Coordinates of C-alpha atoms in Angstrom, one line a residue:
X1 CA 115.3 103.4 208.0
X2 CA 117.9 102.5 205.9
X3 CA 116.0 100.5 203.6
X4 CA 113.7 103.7 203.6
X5 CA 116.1 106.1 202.3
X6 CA 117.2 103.5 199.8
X7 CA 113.8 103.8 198.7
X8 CA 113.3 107.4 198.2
X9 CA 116.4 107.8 196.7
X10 CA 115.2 105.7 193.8
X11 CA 111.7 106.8 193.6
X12 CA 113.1 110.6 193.1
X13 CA 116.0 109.4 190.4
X14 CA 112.9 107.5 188.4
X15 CA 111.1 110.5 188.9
X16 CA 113.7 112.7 187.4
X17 CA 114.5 110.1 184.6
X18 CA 110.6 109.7 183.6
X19 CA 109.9 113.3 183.5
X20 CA 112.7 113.6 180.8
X21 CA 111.4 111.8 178.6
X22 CA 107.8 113.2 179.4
X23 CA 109.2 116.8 179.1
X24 CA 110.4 115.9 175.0
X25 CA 108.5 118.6 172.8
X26 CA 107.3 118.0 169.6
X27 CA 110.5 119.4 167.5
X28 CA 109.7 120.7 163.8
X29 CA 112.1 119.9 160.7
X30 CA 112.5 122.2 158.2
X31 CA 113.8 122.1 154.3
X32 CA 117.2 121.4 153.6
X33 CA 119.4 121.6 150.8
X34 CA 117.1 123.6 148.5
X35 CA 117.9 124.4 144.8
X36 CA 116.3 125.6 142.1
X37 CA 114.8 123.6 138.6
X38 CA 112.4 123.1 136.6
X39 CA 111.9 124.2 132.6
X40 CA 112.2 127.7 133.6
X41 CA 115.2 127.3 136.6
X42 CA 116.4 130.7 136.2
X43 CA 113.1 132.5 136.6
X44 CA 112.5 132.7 140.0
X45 CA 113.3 135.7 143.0
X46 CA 114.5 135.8 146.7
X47 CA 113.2 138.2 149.2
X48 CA 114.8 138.5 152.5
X49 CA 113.4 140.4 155.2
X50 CA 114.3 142.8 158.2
X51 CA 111.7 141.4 160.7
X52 CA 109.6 144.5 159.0
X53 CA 110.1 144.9 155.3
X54 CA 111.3 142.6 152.9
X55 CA 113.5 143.2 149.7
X56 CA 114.7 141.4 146.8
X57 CA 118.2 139.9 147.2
X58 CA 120.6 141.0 143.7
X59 CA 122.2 137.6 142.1
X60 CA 120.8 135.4 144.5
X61 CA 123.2 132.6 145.9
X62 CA 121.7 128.8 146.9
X63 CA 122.8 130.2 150.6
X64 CA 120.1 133.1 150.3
X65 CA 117.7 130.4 148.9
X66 CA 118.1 128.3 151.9
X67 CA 118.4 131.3 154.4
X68 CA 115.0 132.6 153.8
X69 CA 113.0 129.8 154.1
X70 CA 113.6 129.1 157.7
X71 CA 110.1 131.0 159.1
X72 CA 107.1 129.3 160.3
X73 CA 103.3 130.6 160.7
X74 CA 104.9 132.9 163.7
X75 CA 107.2 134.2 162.1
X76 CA 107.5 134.2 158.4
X77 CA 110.8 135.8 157.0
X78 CA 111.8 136.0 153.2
X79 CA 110.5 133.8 150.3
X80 CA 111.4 132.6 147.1
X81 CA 109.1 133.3 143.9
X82 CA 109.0 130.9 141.7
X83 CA 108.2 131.5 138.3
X84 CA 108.6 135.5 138.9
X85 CA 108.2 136.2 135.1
X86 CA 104.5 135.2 135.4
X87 CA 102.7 138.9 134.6
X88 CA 105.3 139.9 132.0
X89 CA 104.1 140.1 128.1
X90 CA 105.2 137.1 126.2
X91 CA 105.4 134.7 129.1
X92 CA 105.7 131.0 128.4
X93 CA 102.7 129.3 130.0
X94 CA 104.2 125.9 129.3
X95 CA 107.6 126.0 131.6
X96 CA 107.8 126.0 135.5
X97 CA 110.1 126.9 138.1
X98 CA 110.9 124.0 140.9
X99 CA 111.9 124.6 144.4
X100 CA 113.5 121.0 145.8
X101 CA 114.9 120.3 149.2
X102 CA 114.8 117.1 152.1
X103 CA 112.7 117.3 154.5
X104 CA 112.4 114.3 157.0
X105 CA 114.6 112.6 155.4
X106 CA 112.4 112.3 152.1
X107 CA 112.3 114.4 149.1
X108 CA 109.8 117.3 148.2
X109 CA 109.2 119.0 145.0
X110 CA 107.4 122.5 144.9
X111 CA 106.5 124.0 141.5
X112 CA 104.9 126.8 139.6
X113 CA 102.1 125.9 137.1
X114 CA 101.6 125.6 134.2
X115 CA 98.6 125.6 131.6
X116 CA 98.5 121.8 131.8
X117 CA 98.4 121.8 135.4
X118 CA 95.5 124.2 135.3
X119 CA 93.4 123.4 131.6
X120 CA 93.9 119.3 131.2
X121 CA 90.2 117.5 131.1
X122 CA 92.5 114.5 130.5
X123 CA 91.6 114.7 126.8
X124 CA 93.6 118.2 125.7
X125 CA 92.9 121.6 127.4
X126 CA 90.1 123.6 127.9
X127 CA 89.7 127.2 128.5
X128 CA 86.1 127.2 128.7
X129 CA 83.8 127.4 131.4
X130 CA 81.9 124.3 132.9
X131 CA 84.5 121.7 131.5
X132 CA 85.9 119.6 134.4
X133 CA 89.7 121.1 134.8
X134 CA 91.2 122.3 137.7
X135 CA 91.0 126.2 136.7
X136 CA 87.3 125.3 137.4
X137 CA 87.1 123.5 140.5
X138 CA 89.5 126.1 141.7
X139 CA 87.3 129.5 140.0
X140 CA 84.3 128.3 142.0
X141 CA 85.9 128.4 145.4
X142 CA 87.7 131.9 144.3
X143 CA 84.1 132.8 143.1
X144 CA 82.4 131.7 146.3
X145 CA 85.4 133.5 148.5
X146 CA 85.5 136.7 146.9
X147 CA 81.6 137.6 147.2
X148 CA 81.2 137.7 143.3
X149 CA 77.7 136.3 143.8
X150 CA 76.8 139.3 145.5
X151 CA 77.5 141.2 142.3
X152 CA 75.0 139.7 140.2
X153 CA 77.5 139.0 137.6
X154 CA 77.1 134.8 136.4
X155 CA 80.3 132.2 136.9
X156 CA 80.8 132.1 133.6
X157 CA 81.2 135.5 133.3
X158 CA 83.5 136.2 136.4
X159 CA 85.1 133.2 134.2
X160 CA 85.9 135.2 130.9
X161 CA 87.1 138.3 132.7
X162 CA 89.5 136.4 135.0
X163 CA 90.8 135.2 131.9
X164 CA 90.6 137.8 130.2
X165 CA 93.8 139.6 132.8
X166 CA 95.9 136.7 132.3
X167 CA 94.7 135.8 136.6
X168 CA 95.4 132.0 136.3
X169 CA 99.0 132.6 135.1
X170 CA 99.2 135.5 137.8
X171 CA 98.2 132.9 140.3
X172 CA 100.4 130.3 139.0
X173 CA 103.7 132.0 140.8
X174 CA 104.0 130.9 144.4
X175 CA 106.0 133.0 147.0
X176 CA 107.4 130.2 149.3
X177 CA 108.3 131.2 152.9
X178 CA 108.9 128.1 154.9
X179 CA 108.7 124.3 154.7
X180 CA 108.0 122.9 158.1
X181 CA 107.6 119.3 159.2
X182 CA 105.9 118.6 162.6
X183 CA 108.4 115.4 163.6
X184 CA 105.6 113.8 165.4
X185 CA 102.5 113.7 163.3
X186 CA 104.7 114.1 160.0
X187 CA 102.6 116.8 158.6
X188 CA 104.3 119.5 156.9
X189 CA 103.1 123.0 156.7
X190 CA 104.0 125.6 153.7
X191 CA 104.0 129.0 153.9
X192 CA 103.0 131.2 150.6
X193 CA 103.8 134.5 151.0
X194 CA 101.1 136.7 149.4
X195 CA 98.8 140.0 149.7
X196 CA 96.8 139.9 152.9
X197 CA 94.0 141.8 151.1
X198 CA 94.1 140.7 147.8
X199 CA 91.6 143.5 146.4
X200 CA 94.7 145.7 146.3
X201 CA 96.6 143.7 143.9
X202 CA 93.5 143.5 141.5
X203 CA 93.0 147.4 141.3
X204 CA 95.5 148.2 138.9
X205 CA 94.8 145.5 136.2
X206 CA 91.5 146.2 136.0
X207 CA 89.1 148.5 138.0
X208 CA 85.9 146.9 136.8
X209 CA 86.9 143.1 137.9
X210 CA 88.4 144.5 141.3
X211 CA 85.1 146.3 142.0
X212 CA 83.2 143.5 142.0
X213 CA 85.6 141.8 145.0
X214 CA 84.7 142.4 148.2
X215 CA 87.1 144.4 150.6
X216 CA 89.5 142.4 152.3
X217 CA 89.4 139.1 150.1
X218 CA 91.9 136.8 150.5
X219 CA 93.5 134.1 148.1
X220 CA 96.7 132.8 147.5
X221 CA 98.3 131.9 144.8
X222 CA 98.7 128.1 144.3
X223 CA 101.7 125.7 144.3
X224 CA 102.1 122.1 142.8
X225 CA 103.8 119.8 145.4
X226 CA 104.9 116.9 144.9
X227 CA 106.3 114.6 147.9
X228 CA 106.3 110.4 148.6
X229 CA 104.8 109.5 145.6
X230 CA 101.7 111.8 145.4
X231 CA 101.2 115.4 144.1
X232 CA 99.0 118.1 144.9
X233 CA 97.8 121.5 144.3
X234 CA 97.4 123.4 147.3
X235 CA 96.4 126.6 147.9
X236 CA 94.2 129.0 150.8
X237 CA 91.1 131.6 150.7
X238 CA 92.5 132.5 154.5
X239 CA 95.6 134.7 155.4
X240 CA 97.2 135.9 158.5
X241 CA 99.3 139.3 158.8
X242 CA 102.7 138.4 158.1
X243 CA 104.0 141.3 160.0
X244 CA 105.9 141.9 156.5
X245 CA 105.2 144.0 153.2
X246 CA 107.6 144.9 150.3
X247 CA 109.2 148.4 151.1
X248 CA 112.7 147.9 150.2
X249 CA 114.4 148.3 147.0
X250 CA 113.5 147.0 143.4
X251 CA 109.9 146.3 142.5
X252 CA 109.0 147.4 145.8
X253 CA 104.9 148.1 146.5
X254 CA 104.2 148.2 149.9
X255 CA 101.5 145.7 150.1
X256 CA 103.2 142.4 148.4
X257 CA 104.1 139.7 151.6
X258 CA 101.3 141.1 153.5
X259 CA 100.0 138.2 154.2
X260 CA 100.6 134.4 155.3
X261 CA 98.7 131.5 153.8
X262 CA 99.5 127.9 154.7
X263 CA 98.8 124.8 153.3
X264 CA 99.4 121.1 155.0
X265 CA 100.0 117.8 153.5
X266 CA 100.1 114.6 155.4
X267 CA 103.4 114.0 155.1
X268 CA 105.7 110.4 156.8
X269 CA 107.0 111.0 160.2
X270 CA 111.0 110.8 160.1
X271 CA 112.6 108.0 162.7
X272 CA 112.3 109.2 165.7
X273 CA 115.7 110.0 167.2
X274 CA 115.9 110.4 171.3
X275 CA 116.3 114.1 172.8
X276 CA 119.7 114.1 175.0
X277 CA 117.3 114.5 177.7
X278 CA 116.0 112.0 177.1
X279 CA 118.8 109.8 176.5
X280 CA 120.2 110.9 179.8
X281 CA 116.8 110.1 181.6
X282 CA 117.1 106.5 180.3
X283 CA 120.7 106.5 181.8
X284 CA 119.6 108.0 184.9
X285 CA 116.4 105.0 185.5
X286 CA 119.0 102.2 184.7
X287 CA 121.7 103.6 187.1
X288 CA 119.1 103.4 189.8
X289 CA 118.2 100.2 189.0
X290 CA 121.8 98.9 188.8
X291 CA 122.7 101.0 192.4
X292 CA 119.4 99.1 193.2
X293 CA 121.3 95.3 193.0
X294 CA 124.7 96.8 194.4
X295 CA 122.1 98.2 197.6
X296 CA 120.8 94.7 197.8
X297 CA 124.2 92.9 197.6
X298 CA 125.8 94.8 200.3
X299 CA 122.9 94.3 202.5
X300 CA 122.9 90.5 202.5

C-alpha cells in the first residue's frame, strides 16, 4: 500500500511537470529598437491609431516609431510610411527612407525604393516594356491581379500609362505596421498598411487608368527588406480589413489603412529560452525523482 501511494504520488508530479512543458505556446517576437535612415531619413510619417481610426502623429519621437508597430495580422495598429514624399512634384527617385530594428536577436533593414531597385537590367536602367527589370516582373502580376486583360488594353500599354502617373514611385512608399517573428519556425511576418480596395486610390489620378481596374483590386505597395545576409522585395495582391482607415486629422481620406497585406520571409529561429513553466516543470520531475531515492532509502 505504501509502496502504492509512493507510486501515484510520482506519476501525478511527472504528470504535472510533463504537461508544462507540453502546454509552452509558440511565443512571437517583435521589432525592437527601431530608428529611422536611409538617404532620405527625415522623409518618412507615423500613424497611430484608436482601435478605429488612425492619425498622423506631429514631430514624431523614436517612442511613437516603436509604439506603433506593435500589431499583428489580428490586430494591426499604426504604421510608419517610409518615404512619405513619394507623390509630391519634384521627388527624388534616387533616395530611400530605412526602417531598422532587432528582431530575434539579428538585424533587419526595411526600405523604400528606389528607381534602381525597380529599373536595373544589371547593365543601366530601363523604363521600357519587355526588358528584364523588376518593374516588369512585378507589372505583370499587378496586370494579371487587377483584371486589365479583361479590358482589351495590351501590357505594354497598361505599361506606358502606369508610368505615365508616376505609379511605380507611388508604390515605392511602404506603410509598415508590424514586424513579427514566430520564435519557433523563425519566420517573420510584415504588415503593410494600405487601401483595402485599391481602385479608390486610382480614381483621382486618373479616371481612364482606374476604369480599366476591376472593383475591389487589391495591391500593396512594395518594401525592400533586407535581413541575414539576403534581400528581398516583397509585396501582396491580397488584403484583409484592417478594421482601420484614415479619419483623423491632417491628410486625412477615409479610405488610406483600410487594408492589411503581409508578407513572410524565412527568417533564423532565436535560441530558444525555457518558459518559467517550463523551467518549474523540470524542477518539479527532478524533485520527484530525488523524493524518489530519499522514499527508497528510508524503506531499506
Amino acid at each position: 500500500m505504501k509502496m502504492t501511494f509512493q507510486k501515484l504520488v510520482i506519476g501525478a508530479s511527472m504528470a504535472i511537470g510533463v504537461s508544462a512543458i507540453a502546454t509552452v505556446p509558440a511565443q512571437a517576437g517583435t521589432l525592437t529598437g527601431a530608428t529611422i535612415g536611409g538617404t532620405a531619413a527625415s522623409d518618412y510619417l507615423v500613424y497611430d491609431s484608436d482601435a478605429k481610426n488612425t492619425f498622423r502623429v506631429e514631430n514624431p519621437s523614436a517612442n511613437d516609431v516603436q509604439k506603433v508597430l506593435s500589431g499583428d495580422a489580428a490586430s494591426p495598429t499604426g504604421n510608419v510610411e517610409l518615404r512619405a514624399s513619394s507623390e509630391a512634384a519634384g521627388f527624388d527617385f534616387n533616395k530611400n527612407t530605412t526602417l531598422t530594428g532587432q528582431i530575434g536577436g539579428q538585424s533587419i533593414i526595411l526600405s523604400s525604393l528606389t528607381a534602381t531597385d525597380w529599373f536595373s537590367t544589371g547593365s543601366g536602367l530601363s523604363t521600357s516594356y519587355g526588358v528584364n527589370n523588376f518593374a516588369n516582373t512585378w507589372f505583370n502580376q499587378f496586370y494579371d491581379a487587377a483584371g486589365l486583360e479583361a479590358s482589351f488594353i495590351p501590357r505594354s500599354q497598361a505599361f506606358t500609362a502606369f508610368l505615365g502617373i508616376n505609379g511605380f514611385q507611388r508604390s515605392s512608399d511602404p506603410n509598415i505596421s508590424y514586424v513579427n517573428q514566430n520564435d519557433t519556425t523563425g519566420d517573420i511576418k510584415i504588415g503593410l498598411a494600405g487601401h483595402y480596395n485599391l481602385k479608390d486610390y486610382y480614381t483621382p489620378l486618373s479616371a481612364s487608368f482606374s476604369n480599366l481596374l476591376k472593383d475591389g483590386f487589391q495591391a500593396s505597395e512594395v518594401v525592400k527588406v533586407t535581413y541575414n545576409g539576403k534581400t528581398n522585395l516583397l509585396y501582396s495582391f491580397s488584403a484583409t480589413a484592417s478594421g482601420l482607415s484614415n479619419n483623423l486629422g491632417l491628410g486625412a481620406d477615409g479610405k488610406s489603412h483600410s487594408g492589411n497585406y503581409e508578407v513572410t520571409i524565412k527568417g533564423v529561429p532565436p535560441a530558444a529560452v525555457p518558459e518559467p513553466s517550463v523551467m518549474l516543470g523540470l524542477l518539479g520531475v527532478a524533485g520527484v525523482f530525488a523524493t524518489q531515492r530519499k522514499l527508497k532509502k528510508a524503506s531499506i
